[in-house]
mmCIF file of C-alpha atoms and ligand atoms in Angstrom:
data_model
loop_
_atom_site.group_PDB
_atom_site.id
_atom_site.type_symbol
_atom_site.label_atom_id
_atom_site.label_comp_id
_atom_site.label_asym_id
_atom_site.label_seq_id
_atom_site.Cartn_x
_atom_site.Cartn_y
_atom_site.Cartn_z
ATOM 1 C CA UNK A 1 85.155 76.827 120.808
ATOM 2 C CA UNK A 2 88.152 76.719 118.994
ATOM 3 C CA UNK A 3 89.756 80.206 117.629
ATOM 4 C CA UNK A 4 91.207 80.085 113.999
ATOM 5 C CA UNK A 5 93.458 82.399 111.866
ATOM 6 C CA UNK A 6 93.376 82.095 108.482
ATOM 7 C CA UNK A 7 95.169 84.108 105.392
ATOM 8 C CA UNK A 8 93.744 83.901 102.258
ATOM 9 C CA UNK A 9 96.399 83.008 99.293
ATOM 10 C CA UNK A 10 93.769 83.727 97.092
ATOM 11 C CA UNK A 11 89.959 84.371 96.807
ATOM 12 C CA UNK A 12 89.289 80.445 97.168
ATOM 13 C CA UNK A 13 92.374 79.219 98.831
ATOM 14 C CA UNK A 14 93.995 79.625 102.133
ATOM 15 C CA UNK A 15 95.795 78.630 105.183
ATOM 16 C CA UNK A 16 94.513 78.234 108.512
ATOM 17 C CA UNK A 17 96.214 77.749 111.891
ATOM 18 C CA UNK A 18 94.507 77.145 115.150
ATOM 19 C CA UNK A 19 95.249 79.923 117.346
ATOM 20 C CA UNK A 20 95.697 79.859 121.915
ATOM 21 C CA UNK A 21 96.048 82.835 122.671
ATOM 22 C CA UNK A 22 97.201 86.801 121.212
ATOM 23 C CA UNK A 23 100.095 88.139 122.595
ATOM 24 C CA UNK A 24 100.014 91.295 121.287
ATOM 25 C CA UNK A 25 97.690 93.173 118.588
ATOM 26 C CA UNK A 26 98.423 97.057 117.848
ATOM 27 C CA UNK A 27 98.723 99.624 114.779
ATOM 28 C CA UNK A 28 101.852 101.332 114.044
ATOM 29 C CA UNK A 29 101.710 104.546 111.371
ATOM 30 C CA UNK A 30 102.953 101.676 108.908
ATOM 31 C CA UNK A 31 100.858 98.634 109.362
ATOM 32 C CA UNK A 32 98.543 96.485 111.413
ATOM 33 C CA UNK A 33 100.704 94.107 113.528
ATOM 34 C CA UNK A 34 99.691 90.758 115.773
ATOM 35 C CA UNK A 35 102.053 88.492 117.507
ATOM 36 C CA UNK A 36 99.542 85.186 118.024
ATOM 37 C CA UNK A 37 100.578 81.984 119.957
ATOM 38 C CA UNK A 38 99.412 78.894 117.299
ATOM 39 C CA UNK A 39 99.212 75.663 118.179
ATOM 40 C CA UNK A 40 101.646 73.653 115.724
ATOM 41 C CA UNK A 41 103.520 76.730 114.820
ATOM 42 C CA UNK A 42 104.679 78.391 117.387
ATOM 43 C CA UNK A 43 104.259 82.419 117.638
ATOM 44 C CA UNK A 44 103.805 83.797 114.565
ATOM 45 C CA UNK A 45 104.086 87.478 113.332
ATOM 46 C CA UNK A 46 101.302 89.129 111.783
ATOM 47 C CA UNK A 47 101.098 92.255 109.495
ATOM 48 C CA UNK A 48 98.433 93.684 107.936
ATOM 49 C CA UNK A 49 96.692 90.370 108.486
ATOM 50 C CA UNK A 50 99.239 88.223 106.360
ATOM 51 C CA UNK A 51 102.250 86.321 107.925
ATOM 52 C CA UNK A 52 105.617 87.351 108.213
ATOM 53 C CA UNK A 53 106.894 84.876 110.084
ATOM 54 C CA UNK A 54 106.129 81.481 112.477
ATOM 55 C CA UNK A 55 108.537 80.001 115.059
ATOM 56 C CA UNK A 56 108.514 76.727 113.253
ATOM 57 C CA UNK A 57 109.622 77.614 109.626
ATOM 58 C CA UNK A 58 111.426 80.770 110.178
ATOM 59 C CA UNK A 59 114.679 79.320 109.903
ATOM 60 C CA UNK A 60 114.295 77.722 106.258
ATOM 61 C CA UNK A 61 113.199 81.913 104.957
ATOM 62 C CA UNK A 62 116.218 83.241 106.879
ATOM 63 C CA UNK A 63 119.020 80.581 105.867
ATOM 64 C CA UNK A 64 117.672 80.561 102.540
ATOM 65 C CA UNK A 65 117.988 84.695 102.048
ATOM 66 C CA UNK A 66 121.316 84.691 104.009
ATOM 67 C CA UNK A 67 123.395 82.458 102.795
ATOM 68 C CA UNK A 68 123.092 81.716 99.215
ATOM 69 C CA UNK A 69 124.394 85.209 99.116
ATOM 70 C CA UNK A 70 127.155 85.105 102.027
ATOM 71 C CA UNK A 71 128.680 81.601 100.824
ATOM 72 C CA UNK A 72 128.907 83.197 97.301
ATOM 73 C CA UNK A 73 130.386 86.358 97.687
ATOM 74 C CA UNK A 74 134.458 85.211 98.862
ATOM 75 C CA UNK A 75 134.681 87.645 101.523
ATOM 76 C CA UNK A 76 131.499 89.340 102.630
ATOM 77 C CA UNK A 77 132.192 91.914 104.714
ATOM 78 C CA UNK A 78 129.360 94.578 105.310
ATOM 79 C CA UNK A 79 125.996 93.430 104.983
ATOM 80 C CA UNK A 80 122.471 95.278 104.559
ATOM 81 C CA UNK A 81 118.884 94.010 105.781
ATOM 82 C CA UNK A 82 116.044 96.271 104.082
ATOM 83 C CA UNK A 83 113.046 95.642 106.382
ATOM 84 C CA UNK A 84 113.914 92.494 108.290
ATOM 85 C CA UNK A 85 112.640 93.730 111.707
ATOM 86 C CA UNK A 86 111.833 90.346 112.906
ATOM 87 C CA UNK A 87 116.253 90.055 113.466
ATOM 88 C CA UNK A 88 116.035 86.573 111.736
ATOM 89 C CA UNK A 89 118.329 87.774 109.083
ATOM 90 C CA UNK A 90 120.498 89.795 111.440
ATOM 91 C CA UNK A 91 121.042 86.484 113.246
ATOM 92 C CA UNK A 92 122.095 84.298 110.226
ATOM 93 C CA UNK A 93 124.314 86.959 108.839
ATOM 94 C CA UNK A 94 126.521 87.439 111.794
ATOM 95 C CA UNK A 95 127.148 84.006 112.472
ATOM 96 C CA UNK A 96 129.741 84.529 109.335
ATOM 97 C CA UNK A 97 132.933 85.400 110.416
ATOM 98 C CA UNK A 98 134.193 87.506 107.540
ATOM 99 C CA UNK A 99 130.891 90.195 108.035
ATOM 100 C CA UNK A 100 132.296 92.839 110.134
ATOM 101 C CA UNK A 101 128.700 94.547 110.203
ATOM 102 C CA UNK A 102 125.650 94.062 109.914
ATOM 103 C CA UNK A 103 122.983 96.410 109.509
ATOM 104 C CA UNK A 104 119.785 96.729 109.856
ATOM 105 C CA UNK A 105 116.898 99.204 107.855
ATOM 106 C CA UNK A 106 113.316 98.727 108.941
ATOM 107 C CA UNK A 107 110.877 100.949 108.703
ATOM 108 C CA UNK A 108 108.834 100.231 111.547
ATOM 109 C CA UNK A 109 110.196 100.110 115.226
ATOM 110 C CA UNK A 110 107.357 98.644 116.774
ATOM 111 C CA UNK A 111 108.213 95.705 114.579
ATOM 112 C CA UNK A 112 111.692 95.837 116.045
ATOM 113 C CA UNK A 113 110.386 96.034 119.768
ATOM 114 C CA UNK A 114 107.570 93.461 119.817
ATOM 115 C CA UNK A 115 110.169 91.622 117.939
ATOM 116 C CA UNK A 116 112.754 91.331 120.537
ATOM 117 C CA UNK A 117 110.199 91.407 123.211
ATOM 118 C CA UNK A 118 108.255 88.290 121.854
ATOM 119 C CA UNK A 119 110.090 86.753 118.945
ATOM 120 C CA UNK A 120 113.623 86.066 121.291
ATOM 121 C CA UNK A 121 115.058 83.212 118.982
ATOM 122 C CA UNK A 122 114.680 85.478 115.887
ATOM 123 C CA UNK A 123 115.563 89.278 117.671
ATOM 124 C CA UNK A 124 118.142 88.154 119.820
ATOM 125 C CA UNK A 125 121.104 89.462 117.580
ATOM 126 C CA UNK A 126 119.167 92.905 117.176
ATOM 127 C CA UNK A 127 118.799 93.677 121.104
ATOM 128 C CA UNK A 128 121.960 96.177 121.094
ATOM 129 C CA UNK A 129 124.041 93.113 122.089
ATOM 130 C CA UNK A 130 125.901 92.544 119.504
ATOM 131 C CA UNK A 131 128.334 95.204 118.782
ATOM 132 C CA UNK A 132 128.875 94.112 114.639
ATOM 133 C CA UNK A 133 124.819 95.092 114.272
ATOM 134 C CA UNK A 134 123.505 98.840 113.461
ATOM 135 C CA UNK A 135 119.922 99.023 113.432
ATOM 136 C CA UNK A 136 118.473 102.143 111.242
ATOM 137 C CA UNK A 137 114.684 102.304 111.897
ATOM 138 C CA UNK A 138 113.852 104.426 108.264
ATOM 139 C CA UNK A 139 112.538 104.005 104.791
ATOM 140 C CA UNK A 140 115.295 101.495 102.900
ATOM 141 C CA UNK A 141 114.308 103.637 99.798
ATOM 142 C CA UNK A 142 115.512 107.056 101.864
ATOM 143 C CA UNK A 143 118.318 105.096 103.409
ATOM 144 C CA UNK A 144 120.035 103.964 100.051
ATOM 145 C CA UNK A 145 120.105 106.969 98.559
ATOM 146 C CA UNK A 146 122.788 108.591 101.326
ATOM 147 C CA UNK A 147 124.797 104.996 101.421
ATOM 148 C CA UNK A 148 125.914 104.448 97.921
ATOM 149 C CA UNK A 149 129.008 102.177 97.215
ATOM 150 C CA UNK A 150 129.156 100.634 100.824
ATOM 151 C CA UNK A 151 128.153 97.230 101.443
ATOM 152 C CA UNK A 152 129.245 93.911 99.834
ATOM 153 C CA UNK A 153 125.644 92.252 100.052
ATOM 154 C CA UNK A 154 122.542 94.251 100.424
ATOM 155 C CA UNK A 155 119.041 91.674 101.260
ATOM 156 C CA UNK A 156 115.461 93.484 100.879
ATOM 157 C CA UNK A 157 113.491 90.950 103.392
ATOM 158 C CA UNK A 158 110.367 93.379 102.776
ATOM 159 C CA UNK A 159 106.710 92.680 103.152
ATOM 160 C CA UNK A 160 104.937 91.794 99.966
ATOM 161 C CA UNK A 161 104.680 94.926 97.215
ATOM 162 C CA UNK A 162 101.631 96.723 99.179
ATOM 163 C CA UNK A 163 102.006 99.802 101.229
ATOM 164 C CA UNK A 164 105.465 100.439 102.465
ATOM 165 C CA UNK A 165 107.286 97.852 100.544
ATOM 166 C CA UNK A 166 105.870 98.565 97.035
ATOM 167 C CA UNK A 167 109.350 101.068 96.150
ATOM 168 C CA UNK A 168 111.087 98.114 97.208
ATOM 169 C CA UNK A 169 110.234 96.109 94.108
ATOM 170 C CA UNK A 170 110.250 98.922 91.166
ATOM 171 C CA UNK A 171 113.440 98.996 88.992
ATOM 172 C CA UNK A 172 114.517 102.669 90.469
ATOM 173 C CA UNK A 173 114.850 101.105 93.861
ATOM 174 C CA UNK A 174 117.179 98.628 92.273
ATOM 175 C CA UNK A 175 119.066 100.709 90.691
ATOM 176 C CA UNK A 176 119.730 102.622 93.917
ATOM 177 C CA UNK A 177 120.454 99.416 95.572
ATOM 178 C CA UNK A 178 122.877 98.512 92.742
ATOM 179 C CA UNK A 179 124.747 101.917 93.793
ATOM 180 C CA UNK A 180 124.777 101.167 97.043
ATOM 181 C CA UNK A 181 126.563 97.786 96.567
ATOM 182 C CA UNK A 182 130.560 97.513 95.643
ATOM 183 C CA UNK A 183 131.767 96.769 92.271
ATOM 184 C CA UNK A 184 131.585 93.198 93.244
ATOM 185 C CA UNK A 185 127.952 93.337 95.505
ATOM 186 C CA UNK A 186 125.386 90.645 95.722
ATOM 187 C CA UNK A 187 121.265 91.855 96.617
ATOM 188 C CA UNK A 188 119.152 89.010 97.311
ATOM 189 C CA UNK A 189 115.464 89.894 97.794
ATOM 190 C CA UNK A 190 112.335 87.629 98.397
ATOM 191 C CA UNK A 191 110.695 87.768 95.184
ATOM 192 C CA UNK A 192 106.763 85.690 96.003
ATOM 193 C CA UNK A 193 105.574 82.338 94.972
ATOM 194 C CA UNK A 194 106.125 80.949 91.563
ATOM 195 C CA UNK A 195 103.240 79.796 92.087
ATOM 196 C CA UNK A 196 100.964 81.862 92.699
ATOM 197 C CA UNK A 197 102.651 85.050 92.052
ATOM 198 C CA UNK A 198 103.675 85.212 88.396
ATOM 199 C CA UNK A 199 103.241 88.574 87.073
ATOM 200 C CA UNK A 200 104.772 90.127 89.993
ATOM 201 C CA UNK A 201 107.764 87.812 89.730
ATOM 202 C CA UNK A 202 107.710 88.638 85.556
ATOM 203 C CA UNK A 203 107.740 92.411 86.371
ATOM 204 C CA UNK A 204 110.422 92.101 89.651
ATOM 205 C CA UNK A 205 113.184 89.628 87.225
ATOM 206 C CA UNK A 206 112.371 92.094 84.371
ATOM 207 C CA UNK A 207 113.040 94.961 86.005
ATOM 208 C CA UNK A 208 115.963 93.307 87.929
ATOM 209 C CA UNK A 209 117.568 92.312 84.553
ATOM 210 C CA UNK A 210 117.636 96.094 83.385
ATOM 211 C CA UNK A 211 120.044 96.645 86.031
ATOM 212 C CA UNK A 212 122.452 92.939 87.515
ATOM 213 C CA UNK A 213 124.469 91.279 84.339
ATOM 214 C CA UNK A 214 123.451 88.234 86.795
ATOM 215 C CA UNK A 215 119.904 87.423 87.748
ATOM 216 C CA UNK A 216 119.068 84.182 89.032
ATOM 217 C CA UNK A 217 116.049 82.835 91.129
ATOM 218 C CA UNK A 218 116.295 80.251 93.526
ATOM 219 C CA UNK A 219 113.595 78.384 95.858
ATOM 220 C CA UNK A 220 112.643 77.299 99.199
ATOM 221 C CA UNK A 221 109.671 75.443 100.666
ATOM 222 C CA UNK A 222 108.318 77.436 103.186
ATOM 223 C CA UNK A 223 104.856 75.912 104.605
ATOM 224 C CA UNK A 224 102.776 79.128 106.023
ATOM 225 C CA UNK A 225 103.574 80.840 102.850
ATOM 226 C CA UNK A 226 101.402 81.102 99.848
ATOM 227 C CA UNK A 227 101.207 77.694 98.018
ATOM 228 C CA UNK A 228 104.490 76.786 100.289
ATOM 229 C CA UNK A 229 106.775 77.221 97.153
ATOM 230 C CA UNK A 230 108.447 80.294 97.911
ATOM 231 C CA UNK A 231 111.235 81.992 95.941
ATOM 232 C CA UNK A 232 114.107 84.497 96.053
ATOM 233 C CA UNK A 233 115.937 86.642 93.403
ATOM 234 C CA UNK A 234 119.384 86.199 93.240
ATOM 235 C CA UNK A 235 121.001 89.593 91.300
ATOM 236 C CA UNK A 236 124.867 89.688 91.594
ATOM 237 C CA UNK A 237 127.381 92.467 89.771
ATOM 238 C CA UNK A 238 130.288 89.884 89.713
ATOM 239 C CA UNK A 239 129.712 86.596 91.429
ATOM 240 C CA UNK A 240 127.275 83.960 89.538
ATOM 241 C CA UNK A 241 125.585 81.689 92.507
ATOM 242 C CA UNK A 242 126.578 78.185 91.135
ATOM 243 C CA UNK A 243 129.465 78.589 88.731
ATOM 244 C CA UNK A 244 131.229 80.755 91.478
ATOM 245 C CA UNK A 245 130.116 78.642 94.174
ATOM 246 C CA UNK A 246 133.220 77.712 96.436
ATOM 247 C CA UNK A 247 131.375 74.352 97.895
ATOM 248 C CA UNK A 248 134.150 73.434 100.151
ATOM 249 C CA UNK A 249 134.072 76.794 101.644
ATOM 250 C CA UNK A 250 130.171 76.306 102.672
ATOM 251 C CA UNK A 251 131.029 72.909 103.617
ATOM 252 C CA UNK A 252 133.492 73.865 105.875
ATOM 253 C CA UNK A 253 131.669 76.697 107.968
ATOM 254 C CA UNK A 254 131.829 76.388 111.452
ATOM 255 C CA UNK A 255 128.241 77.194 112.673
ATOM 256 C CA UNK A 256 124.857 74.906 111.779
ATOM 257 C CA UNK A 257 122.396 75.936 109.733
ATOM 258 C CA UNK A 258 119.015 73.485 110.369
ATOM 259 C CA UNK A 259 118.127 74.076 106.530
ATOM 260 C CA UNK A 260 120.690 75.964 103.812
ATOM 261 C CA UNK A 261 123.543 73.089 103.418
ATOM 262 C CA UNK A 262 126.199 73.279 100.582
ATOM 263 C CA UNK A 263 124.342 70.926 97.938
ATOM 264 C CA UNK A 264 121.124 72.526 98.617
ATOM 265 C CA UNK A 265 122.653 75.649 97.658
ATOM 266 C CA UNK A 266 123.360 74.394 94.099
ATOM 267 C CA UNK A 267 119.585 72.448 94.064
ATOM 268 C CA UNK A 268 118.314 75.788 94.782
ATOM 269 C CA UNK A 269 118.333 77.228 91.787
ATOM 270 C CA UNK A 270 117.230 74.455 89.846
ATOM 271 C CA UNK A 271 114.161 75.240 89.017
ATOM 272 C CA UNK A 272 110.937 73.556 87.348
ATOM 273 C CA UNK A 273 110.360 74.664 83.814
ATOM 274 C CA UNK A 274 106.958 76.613 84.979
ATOM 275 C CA UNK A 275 109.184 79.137 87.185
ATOM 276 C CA UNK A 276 111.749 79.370 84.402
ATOM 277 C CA UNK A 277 109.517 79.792 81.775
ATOM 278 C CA UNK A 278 107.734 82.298 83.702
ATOM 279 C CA UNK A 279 110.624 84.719 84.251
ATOM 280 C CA UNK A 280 112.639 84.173 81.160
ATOM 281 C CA UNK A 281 109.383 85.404 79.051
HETATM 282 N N1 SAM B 301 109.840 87.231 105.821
HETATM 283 C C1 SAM B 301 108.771 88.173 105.573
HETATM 284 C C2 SAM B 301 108.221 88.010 104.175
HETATM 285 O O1 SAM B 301 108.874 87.370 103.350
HETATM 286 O O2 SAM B 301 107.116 88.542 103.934
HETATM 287 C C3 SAM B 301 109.256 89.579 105.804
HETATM 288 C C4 SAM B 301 109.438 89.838 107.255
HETATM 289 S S1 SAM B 301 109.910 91.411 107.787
HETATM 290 C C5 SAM B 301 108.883 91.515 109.162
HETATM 291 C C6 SAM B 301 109.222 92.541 106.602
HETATM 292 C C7 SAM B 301 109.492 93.970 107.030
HETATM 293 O O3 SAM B 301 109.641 94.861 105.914
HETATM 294 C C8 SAM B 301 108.357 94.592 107.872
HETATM 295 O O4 SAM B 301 108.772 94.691 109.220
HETATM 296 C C9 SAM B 301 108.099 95.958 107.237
HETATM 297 O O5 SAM B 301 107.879 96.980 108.191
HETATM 298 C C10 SAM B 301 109.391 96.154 106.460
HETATM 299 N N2 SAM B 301 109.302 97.143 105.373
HETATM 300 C C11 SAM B 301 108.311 97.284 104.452
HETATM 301 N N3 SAM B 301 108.584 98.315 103.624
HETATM 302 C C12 SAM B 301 109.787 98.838 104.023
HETATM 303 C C13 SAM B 301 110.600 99.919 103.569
HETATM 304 N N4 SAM B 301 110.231 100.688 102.525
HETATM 305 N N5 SAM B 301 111.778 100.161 104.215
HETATM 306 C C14 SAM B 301 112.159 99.393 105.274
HETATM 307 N N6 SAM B 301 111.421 98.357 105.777
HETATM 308 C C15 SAM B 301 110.246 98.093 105.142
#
């Protein structure tokens, strides 16, 4: 008999991947979480049911909320990860030579240990090895509030807005994360599918325009997320994405990236009149 997962995107619609085997299935006090071996995807994280991430397509949702932001800013030094426990961030940011560290606030450490236990190629730059990484495991809505005016580019890379993650999305939270940045700061956060997701992404960009002068979305095609047209909000004190975009400098980096390159940085945020419409209203 052959064992399926599926997630439902919405009450007609999902995704299903064949599944070989469970590697690991507990409850923290946060959240449900399952590491499952699939087929054509690899392992894939699990929480609440829903997936964080897959082996396969991981690297488009990390390059894409790493370096957008780190190739914009001219010299980012000290970076923030809110949630993030998977390290998949943590491993894109310090390949940058400029971030002196990188830091890590998840809420959940039995994210962070099944992470580095099972998800090696995404964890490997959060197992205490690498001396530029601090890992924090707390709320990123406690955390803020004591580390105002610190960090050059802060990334939320939370769950969607249920349970934990819902402060993360609310325009106090980005006000405190606003604080927390330098006069010149960047915050990138994932910000849902245009496509299926539009009144959270009309509420998030609203409430995200009460606080940046800058506010941009960009996109990404991410296939085991809802609709595979995923998005993230771009919300900058200083720094606009593509008119302060120093394309040599991306071209010029000295470590690969299998997805983020320096014209699809610019094609990025280019978006079809649907998601524009949608977040301009
Ligand atoms: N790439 C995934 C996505 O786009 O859905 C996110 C992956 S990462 C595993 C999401 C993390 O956010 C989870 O580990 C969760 O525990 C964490 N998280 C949720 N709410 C949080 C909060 N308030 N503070 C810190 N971490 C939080």
């Amino acid at each position: 008999m052959d064992l399926w997962y599926t997630e439902k995107h919405s009450e007609n619609v999902g995704i299903s991947l064949k599944i070989t085997g469970t590697l690991f299935s507990g409850k923290s006090e946060f959240q449900q979480l399952d590491i499952l071996e699939t087929l054509e995807y690899g392992r894939m994280m699990l929480l609440d049911g829903l997936v964080m991430v897959t082996e396969r397509d991981e690297f488009i949702y990390h390059d894409m909320i790493v370096h957008p932001a780190l190739f914009t800013h001219p010299q980012p030094k000290k970076v923030l990860v809110i949630g993030g426990g998977d390290g998949g961030s943590i491993r894109e940011i310090v390949k940058h030579p400029t971030v002196t560290e990188a830091t890590l606030c998840e809420i959940d450490g039995l994210v962070i240990e099944k992470s580095i236990e099972l998800l090696p190629s995404m964890a490997a730059a959060i197992d205490g090895s690498n001396p530029r990484v601090k890992l924090h495991v707390d709320d990123g809505l406690a955390y803020i509030r004591e580390h105002q005016d610190e960090y050059d580019v802060i990334l939320v890379d939370s769950t969607d807005p249920i349970g934990p993650a819902v402060g993360l999305f609310e325009e106090d939270f980005y006000r405190l994360v606003f604080g927390a940045l330098k006069e010149d700061g960047i915050m990138v956060a994932q910000s849902e599918s245009p496509f299926y997701h539009a009144e959270i992404q009309r509420d998030m960009y609203r409430n995200l325009r009460a606080v940046y002068p800058i506010v941009e979305m960009y996109q990404a095609f991410i296939p085991t997320y809802p609709s595979g047209y995923w998005s993230f909000a771009f919300a900058s004190k200083k720094y606009h994405p593509v008119s302060d975009f120093n394309r040599e400098r991306a071209a010029k980096r000295d470590f690969y990236t299998k997805y983020y390159n320096e014209d699809l940085h610019l094609g990025a945020f280019m978006l079809p009149t649907f998601a524009k419409e949608n977040i301009s209203a």
